[in-house]
Amino acid sequence: MESGSRKTIQLGIVSPSALLYESEVSYVQIPLHDGLIGVLPGHAPYVSILGFGVLTLNDEIGVSRFVIDGGFVEITPERITVLANHGENLEKVDFEAAQRDYDEVLQMSATGEVEMQRLQDRLQAARTRLAWKGR
């Protein structure tokens, strides 16, 4: 089958601790470091840095969402591979834990650039999760 006539594309979402998702999708919206990208089957090859945000996909079951905290994405006409620093299904997010982490990070101080970046990343991860609370 020609890539232009494909109706689905293989999507794999992987974190260091787990395979989060592996299936065929008809569309996926991915949070990049500089905005969102929408991907359909047959997309041109592309590699980018992931941002903090919610990845939304359409598969045969319906719409699913995953919170992504940075990493990399590789797109080919046949496959999308998301290598996330951390990720989780939005339906399984512990919003109380995200609120506690957010509050804890606000009370912390950093002494160096690396530590400051780590705290900023934790804060952004908590904000991303809390933004979806109640949706």
Coordinates of C-alpha atoms in Angstrom, one line a residue:
M1 CA 0.0 0.0 0.0
E2 CA 1.3 3.5 -0.9
S3 CA 2.1 5.7 2.1
G4 CA -0.3 8.4 0.7
S5 CA -3.2 6.0 0.9
R6 CA -2.5 4.7 4.4
K7 CA -5.3 5.2 6.9
T8 CA -3.2 4.5 10.0
I9 CA 0.4 4.8 11.3
Q10 CA 2.1 2.8 14.0
L11 CA 2.7 4.8 17.3
G12 CA 4.9 3.7 20.1
I13 CA 5.2 5.8 23.3
V14 CA 8.1 4.7 25.6
S15 CA 9.4 6.0 28.8
P16 CA 12.5 4.8 30.7
S17 CA 10.3 2.7 32.9
A18 CA 7.6 1.4 30.6
L19 CA 6.0 0.9 27.2
L20 CA 3.1 3.3 27.5
Y21 CA 1.4 2.7 24.2
E22 CA 1.8 0.7 21.0
S23 CA -0.8 0.5 18.3
E24 CA -2.1 1.9 15.0
V25 CA -3.5 5.4 15.1
S26 CA -5.2 7.6 12.5
Y27 CA -3.9 10.9 14.0
V28 CA -1.6 12.1 16.8
Q29 CA -0.9 15.6 18.2
I30 CA 2.5 15.8 19.9
P31 CA 3.8 18.5 22.2
L32 CA 7.2 19.7 21.0
H33 CA 9.6 22.0 22.7
D34 CA 8.4 24.8 20.4
G35 CA 4.7 24.0 19.9
L36 CA 2.4 21.2 18.8
I37 CA 2.7 19.0 15.7
G38 CA -0.1 17.0 14.2
V39 CA 0.8 13.8 12.4
L40 CA -1.2 11.8 9.9
P41 CA -0.1 8.6 8.1
G42 CA 2.5 9.2 5.4
H43 CA 4.1 12.2 7.3
A44 CA 7.5 13.2 6.0
P45 CA 10.5 12.0 8.1
Y46 CA 11.1 14.3 11.1
V47 CA 13.0 14.3 14.4
S48 CA 12.4 16.8 17.2
I49 CA 12.7 17.5 20.9
L50 CA 9.5 16.9 23.0
G51 CA 8.2 19.5 25.3
F52 CA 5.9 19.3 28.3
G53 CA 2.3 18.8 27.4
V54 CA -0.4 16.4 26.4
L55 CA -0.1 14.0 23.5
T56 CA -3.5 13.3 21.9
L57 CA -4.1 10.3 19.7
N58 CA -7.0 8.8 17.7
D59 CA -7.1 5.0 17.4
E60 CA -9.8 2.4 16.7
I61 CA -11.1 2.8 20.3
G62 CA -11.4 6.6 20.3
V63 CA -9.3 9.5 21.7
S64 CA -6.6 8.9 24.3
R65 CA -4.3 11.4 26.0
F66 CA -0.9 11.0 27.6
V67 CA 1.0 13.5 29.6
I68 CA 4.6 13.9 28.2
D69 CA 7.5 15.4 30.1
G70 CA 10.2 16.0 27.5
G71 CA 12.2 13.6 25.4
F72 CA 12.5 13.0 21.7
V73 CA 10.2 12.0 18.8
E74 CA 11.1 10.3 15.5
I75 CA 8.5 10.3 12.7
T76 CA 8.7 8.3 9.5
P77 CA 5.9 7.7 7.0
E78 CA 5.1 4.4 8.6
R79 CA 5.9 4.9 12.3
I80 CA 6.0 7.5 15.2
T81 CA 8.3 6.7 18.1
V82 CA 8.0 8.9 21.2
L83 CA 10.8 8.5 23.6
A84 CA 9.5 10.4 26.7
N85 CA 11.6 11.3 29.7
H86 CA 8.4 10.6 31.6
G87 CA 4.9 9.9 30.5
E88 CA 1.5 8.6 31.8
N89 CA -2.0 8.1 30.6
L90 CA -4.0 11.2 31.5
E91 CA -6.8 9.0 32.9
K92 CA -4.3 7.7 35.5
V93 CA -2.8 11.0 36.7
D94 CA -2.8 11.5 40.4
F95 CA -3.8 15.1 40.6
E96 CA -3.3 15.3 44.4
A97 CA 0.3 14.1 44.0
A98 CA 0.8 16.7 41.2
Q99 CA -0.5 19.5 43.5
R100 CA 1.8 18.3 46.3
D101 CA 4.8 18.3 43.9
Y102 CA 3.9 21.7 42.6
D103 CA 3.6 23.1 46.2
E104 CA 6.8 21.4 47.2
V105 CA 8.8 22.8 44.3
L106 CA 7.6 26.3 44.9
Q107 CA 9.2 26.1 48.4
M108 CA 12.5 24.9 47.1
S109 CA 15.5 26.9 46.0
A110 CA 18.3 26.0 43.6
T111 CA 21.9 26.8 43.9
G112 CA 23.1 26.0 40.4
E113 CA 22.0 26.0 36.8
V114 CA 21.5 22.3 36.6
E115 CA 19.5 22.2 39.8
M116 CA 17.4 25.2 38.7
Q117 CA 16.6 23.5 35.4
R118 CA 15.6 20.3 37.3
L119 CA 13.2 22.3 39.5
Q120 CA 11.8 24.2 36.5
D121 CA 11.1 20.9 34.8
R122 CA 9.4 19.5 37.9
L123 CA 7.2 22.6 38.1
Q124 CA 6.3 22.4 34.5
A125 CA 5.4 18.7 34.8
A126 CA 3.1 19.5 37.7
R127 CA 1.5 22.4 35.9
T128 CA 0.9 20.3 32.8
R129 CA -1.0 17.7 34.9
L130 CA -2.9 20.3 36.9
A131 CA -4.1 22.1 33.8
W132 CA -6.0 19.0 32.9
K133 CA -7.7 18.4 36.2
G134 CA -11.4 18.3 35.9
R135 CA -11.4 18.0 32.1

